[in-house]
XYZ file of N, CA, C and O in Angstrom:
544
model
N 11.640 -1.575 52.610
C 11.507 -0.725 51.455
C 10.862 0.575 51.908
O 9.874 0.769 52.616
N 11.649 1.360 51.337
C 10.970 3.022 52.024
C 9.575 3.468 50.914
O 9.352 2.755 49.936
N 8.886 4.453 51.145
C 7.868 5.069 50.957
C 8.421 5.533 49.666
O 7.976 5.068 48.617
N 9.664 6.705 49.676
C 10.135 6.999 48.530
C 10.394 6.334 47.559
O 10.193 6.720 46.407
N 11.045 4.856 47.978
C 11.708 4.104 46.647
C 9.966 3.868 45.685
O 9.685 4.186 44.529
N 9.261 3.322 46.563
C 7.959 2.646 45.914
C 7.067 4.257 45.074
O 6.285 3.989 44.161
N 7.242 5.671 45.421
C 6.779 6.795 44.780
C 7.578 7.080 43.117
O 7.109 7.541 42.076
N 9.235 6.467 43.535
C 9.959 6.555 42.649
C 9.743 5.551 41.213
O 9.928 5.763 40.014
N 9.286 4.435 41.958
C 9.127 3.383 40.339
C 7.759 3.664 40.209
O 7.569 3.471 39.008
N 6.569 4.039 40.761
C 5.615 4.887 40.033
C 5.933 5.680 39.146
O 5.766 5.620 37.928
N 6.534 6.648 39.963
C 6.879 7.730 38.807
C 7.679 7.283 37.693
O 7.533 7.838 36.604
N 8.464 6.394 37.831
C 9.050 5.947 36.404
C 8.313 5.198 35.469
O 8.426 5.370 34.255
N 7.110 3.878 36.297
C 6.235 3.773 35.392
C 5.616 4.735 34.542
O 5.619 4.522 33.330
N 4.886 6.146 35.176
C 4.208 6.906 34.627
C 5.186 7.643 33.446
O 4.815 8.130 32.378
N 6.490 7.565 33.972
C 7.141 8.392 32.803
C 7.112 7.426 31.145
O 6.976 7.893 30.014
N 7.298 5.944 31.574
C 7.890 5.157 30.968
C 6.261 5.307 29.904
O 6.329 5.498 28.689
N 5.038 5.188 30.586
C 4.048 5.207 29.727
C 3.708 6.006 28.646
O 3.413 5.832 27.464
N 3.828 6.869 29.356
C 4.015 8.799 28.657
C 4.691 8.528 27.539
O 3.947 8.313 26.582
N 5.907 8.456 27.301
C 7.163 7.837 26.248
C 6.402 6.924 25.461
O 6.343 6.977 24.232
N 5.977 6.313 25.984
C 5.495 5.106 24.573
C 4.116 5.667 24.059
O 3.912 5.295 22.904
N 3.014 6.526 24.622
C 1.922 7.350 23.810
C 2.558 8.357 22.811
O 2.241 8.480 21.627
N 3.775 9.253 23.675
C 4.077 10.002 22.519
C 4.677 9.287 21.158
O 4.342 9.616 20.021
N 5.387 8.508 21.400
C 6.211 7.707 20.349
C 5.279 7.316 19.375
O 5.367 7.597 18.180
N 4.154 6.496 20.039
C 3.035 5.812 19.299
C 2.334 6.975 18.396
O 1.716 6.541 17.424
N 2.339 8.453 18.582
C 1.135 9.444 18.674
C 2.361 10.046 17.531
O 1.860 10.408 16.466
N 3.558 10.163 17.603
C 4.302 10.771 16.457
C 4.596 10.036 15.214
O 5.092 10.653 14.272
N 4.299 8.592 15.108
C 4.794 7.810 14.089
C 3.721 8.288 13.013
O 2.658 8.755 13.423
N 3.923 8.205 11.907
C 3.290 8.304 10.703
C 1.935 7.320 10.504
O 2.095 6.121 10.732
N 0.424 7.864 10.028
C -0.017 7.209 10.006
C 0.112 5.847 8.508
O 1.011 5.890 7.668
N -0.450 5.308 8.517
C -0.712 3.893 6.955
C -1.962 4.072 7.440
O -2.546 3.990 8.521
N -2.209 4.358 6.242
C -3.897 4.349 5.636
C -4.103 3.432 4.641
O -3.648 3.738 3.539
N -4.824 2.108 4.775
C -5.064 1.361 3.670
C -5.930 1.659 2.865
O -6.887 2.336 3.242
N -5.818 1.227 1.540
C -6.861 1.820 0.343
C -7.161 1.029 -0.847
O -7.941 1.360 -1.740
N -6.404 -0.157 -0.778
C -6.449 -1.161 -1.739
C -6.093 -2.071 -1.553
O -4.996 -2.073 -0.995
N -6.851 -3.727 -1.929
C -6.534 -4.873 -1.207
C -6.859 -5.998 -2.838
O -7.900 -6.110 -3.484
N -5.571 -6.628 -3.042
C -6.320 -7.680 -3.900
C -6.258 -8.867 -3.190
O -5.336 -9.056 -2.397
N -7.150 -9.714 -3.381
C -7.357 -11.015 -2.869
C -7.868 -12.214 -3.401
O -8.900 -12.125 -4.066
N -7.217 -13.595 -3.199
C -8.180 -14.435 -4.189
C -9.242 -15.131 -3.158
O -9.356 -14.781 -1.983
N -10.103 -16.311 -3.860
C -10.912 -16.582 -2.992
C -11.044 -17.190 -2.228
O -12.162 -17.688 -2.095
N -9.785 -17.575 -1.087
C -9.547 -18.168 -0.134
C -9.634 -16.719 0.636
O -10.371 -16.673 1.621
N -8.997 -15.653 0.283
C -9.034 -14.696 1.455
C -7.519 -14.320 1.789
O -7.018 -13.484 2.542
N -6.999 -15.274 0.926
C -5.508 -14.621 1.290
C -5.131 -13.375 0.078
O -5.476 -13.319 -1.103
N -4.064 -12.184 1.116
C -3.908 -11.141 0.377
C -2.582 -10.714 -0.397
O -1.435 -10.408 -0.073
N -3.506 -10.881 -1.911
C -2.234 -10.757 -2.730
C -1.359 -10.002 -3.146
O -0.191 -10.165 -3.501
N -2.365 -8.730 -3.033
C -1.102 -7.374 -3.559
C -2.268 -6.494 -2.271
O -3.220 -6.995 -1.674
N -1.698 -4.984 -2.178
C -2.391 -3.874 -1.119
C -1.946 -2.337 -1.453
O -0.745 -2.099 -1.578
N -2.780 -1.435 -1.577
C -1.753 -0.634 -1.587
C -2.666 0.314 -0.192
O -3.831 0.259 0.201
N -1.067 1.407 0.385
C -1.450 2.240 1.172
C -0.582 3.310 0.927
O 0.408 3.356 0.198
N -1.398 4.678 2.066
C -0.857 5.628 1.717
C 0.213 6.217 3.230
O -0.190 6.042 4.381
N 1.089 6.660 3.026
C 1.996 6.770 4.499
C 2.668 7.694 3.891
O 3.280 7.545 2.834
N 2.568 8.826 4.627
C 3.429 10.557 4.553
C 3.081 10.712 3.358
O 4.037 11.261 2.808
N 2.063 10.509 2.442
C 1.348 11.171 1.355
C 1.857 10.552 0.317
O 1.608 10.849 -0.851
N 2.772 9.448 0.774
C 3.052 8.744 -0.897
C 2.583 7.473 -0.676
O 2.789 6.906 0.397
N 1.712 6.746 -1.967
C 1.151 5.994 -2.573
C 2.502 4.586 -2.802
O 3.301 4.461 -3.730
N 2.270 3.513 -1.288
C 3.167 2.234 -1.467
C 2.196 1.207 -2.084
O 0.972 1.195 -1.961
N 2.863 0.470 -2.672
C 2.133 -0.769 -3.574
C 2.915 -2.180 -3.087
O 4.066 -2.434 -3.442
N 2.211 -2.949 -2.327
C 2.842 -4.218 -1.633
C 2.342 -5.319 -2.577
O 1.153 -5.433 -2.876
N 3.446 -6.233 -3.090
C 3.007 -7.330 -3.390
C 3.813 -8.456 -2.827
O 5.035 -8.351 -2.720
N 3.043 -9.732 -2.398
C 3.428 -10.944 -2.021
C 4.153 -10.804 -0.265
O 4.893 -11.713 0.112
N 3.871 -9.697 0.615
C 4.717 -9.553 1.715
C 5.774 -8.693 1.539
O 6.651 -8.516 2.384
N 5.682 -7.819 -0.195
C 6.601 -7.203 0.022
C 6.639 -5.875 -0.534
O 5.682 -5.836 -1.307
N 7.266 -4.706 -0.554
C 7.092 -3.479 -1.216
C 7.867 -3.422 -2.531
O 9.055 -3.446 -2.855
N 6.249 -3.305 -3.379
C 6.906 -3.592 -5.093
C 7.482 -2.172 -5.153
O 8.649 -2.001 -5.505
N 6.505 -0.927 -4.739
C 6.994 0.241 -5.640
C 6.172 1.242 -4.663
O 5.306 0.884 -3.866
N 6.568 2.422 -4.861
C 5.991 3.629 -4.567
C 5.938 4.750 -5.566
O 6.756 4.964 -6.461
N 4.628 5.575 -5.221
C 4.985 6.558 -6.001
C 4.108 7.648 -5.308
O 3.357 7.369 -4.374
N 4.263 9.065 -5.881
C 3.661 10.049 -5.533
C 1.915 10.234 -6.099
O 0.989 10.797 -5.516
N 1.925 9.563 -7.367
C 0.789 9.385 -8.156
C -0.052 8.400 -7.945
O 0.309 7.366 -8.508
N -1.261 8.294 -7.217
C -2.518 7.265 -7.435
C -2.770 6.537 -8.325
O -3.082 5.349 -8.244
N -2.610 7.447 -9.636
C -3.040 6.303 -10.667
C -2.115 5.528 -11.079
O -2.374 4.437 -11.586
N -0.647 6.075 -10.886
C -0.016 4.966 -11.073
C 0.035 3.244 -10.357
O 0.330 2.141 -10.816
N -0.449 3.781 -8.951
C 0.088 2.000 -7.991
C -1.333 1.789 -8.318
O -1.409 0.560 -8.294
N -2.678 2.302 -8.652
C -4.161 2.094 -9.260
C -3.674 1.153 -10.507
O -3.754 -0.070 -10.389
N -3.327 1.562 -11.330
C -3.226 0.962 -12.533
C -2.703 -0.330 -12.548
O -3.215 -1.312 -13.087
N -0.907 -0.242 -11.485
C -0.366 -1.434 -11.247
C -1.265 -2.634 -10.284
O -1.041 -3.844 -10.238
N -2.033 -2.076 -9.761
C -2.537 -3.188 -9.276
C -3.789 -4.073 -10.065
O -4.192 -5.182 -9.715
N -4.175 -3.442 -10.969
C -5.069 -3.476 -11.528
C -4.570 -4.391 -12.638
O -5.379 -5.160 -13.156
N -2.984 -4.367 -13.146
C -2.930 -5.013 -14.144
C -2.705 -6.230 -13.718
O -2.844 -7.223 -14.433
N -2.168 -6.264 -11.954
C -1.890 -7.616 -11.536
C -3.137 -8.149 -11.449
O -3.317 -9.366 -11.478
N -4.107 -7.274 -11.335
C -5.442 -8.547 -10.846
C -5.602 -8.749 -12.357
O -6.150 -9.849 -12.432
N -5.403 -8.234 -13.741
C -5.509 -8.929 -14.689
C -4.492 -9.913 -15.347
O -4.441 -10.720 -16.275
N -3.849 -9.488 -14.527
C -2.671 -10.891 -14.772
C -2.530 -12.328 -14.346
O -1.929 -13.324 -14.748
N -3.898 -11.792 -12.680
C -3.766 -13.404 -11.737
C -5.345 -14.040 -12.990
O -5.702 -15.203 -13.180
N -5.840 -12.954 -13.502
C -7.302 -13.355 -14.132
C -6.956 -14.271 -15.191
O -7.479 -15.385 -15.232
N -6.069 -13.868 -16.098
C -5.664 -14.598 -17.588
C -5.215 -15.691 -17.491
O -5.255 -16.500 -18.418
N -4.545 -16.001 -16.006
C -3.607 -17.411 -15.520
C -4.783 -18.255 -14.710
O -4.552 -19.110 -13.855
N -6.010 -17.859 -15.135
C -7.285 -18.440 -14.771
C -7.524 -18.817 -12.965
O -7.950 -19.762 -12.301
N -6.973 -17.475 -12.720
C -6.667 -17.236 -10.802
C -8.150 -16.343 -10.571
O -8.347 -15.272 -11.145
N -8.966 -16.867 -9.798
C -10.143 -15.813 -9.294
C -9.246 -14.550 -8.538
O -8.470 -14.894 -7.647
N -9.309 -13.684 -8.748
C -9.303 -12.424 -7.753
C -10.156 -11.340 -7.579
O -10.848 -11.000 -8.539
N -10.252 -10.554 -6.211
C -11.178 -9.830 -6.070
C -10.386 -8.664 -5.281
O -9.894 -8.738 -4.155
N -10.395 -7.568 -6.172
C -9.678 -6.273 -6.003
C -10.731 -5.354 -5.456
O -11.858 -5.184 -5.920
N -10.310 -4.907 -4.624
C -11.120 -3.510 -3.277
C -10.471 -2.441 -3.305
O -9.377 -2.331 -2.752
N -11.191 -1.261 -4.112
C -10.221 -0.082 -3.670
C -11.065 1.233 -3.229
O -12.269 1.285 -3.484
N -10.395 2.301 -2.554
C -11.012 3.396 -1.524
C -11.881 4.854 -2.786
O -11.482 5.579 -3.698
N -12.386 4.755 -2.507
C -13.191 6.093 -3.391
C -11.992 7.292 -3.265
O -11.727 8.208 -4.042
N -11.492 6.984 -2.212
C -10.459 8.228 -2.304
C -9.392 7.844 -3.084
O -8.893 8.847 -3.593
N -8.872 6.922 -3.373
C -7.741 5.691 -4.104
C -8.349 6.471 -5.486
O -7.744 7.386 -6.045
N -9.685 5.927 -5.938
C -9.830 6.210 -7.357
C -9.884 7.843 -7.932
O -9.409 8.338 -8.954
N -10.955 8.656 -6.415
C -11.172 10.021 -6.980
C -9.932 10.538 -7.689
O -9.802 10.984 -8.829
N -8.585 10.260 -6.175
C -7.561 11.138 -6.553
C -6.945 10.314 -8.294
O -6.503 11.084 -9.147
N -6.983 9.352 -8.482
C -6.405 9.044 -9.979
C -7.140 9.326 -10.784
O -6.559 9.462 -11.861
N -8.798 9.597 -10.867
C -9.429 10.431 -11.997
C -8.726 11.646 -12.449
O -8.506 12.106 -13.570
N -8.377 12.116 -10.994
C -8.051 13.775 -10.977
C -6.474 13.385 -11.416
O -6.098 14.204 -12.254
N -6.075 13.003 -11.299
C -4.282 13.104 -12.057
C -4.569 12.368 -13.596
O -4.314 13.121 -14.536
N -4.860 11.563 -13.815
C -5.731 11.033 -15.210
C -5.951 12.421 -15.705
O -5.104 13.050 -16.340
N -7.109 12.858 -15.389
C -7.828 14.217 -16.007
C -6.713 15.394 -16.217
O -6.742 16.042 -17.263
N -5.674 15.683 -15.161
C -4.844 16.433 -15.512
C -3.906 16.238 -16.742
O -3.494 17.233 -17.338
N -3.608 15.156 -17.082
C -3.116 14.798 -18.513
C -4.219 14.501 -19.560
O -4.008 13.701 -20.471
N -5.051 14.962 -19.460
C -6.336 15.273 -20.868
C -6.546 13.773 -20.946
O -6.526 13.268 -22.068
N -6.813 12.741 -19.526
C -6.874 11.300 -20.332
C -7.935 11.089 -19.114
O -8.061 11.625 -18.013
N -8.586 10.143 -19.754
C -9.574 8.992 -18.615
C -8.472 8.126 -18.172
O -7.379 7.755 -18.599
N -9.455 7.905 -16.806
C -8.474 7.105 -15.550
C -8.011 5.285 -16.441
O -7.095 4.548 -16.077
N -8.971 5.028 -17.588
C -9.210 3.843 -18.607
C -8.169 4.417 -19.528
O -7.101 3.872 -19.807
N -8.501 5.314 -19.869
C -7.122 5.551 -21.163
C -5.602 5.569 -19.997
O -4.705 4.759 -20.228
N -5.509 6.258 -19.155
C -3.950 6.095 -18.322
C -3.273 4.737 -18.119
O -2.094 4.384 -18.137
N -4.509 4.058 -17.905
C -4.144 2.640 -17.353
C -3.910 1.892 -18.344
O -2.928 1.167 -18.184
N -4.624 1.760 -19.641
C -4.366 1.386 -20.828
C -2.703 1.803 -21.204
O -1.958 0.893 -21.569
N -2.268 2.970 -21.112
C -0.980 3.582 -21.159
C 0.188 2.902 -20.789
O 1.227 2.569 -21.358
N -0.425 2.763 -19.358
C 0.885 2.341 -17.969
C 0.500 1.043 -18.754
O 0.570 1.449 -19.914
N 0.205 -0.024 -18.807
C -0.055 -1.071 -19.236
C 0.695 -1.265 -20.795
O 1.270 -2.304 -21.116
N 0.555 0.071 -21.781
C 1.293 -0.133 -22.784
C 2.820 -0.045 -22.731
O 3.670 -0.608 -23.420
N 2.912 0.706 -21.853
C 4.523 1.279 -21.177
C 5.090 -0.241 -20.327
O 6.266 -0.578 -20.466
N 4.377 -0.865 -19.683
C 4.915 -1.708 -18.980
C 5.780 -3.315 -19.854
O 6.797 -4.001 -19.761
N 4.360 -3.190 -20.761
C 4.825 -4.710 -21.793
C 6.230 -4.196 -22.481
O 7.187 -4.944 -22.683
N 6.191 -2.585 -22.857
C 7.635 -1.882 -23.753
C 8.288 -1.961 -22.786
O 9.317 -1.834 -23.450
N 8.663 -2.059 -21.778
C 9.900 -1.875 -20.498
C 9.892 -3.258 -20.485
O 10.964 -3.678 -20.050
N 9.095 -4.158 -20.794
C 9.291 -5.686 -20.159
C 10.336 -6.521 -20.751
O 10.346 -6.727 -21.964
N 11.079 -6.937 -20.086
C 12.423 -7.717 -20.145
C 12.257 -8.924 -21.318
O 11.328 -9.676 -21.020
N 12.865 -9.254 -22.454
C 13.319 -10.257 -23.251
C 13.547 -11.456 -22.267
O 14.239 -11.388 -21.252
N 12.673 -12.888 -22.834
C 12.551 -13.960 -22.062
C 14.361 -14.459 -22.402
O 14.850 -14.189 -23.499
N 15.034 -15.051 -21.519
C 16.115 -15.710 -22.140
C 16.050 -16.463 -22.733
O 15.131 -17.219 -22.417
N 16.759 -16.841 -23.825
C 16.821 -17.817 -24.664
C 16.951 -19.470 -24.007
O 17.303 -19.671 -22.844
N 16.735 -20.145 -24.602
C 16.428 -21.511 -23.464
C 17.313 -22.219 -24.492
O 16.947 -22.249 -25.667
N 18.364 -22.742 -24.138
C 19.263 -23.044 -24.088
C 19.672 -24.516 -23.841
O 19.831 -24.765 -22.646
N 19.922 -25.761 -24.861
C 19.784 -26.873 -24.270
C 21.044 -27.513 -24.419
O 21.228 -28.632 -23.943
């Protein structure tokens, strides 16, 4: 084996490394900001933020996105009152930056971040689907 061949797969290692920092260094960051959980520790819904829009994961999977905080705020919020009423402990964690920014979009529509959510919550039961008729 010559001197050159063994300079040559260096240098391709070093290239090959290079390539995978930049790759790693250009991808978009996920910033987590919200976690519901019950009291085993397993995680039930999450939300994060990636290229500035607000994803909302539930069960392993992506319920929804949006541009607005208080909206995936609110939705998660109604799920932890939804696992609460079905007499499910949960314990919801969210980022000061998660809530500031939904005060501030709340406040821009003349409403508390409590009155919006009350809203999305009234809007959601009116969008909610007719049970089928059960049928015997």
């Amino acid at each position: 084996m010559s001197i050159q061949s063994k300079a040559r797969r260096e240098a391709k290692k070093r290239k090959a490394t290079k390539e995978r920092n930049v790759a790693r260094a250009n991808t978009l960051a996920i910033e987590p900001h919200a976690e519901l959980r019950n009291p085993q520790g397993d995680l039930l819904a999450g939300i994060v933020r990636q290229a500035g829009v607000w994803v909302l994961g539930m069960d392993g999977r992506i319920a929804g996105s949006s541009d607005s905080a208080a909206e995936v705020l609110a939705m998660i919020k109604q799920a932890a009152a939804l696992h609460e009423a079905q007499g499910n402990s949960v314990r919801l964690v969210y980022s000061d930056e998660l809530r500031d920014t939904a005060v501030i979009e709340a406040a821009a529509q003349g409403l508390t971040l409590e009155q919006f959510e009350q809203q999305m919550a009234e809007q959601m039961k009116a969008n909610k689907p007719e049970p089928a008729p059960d049928v015997n």
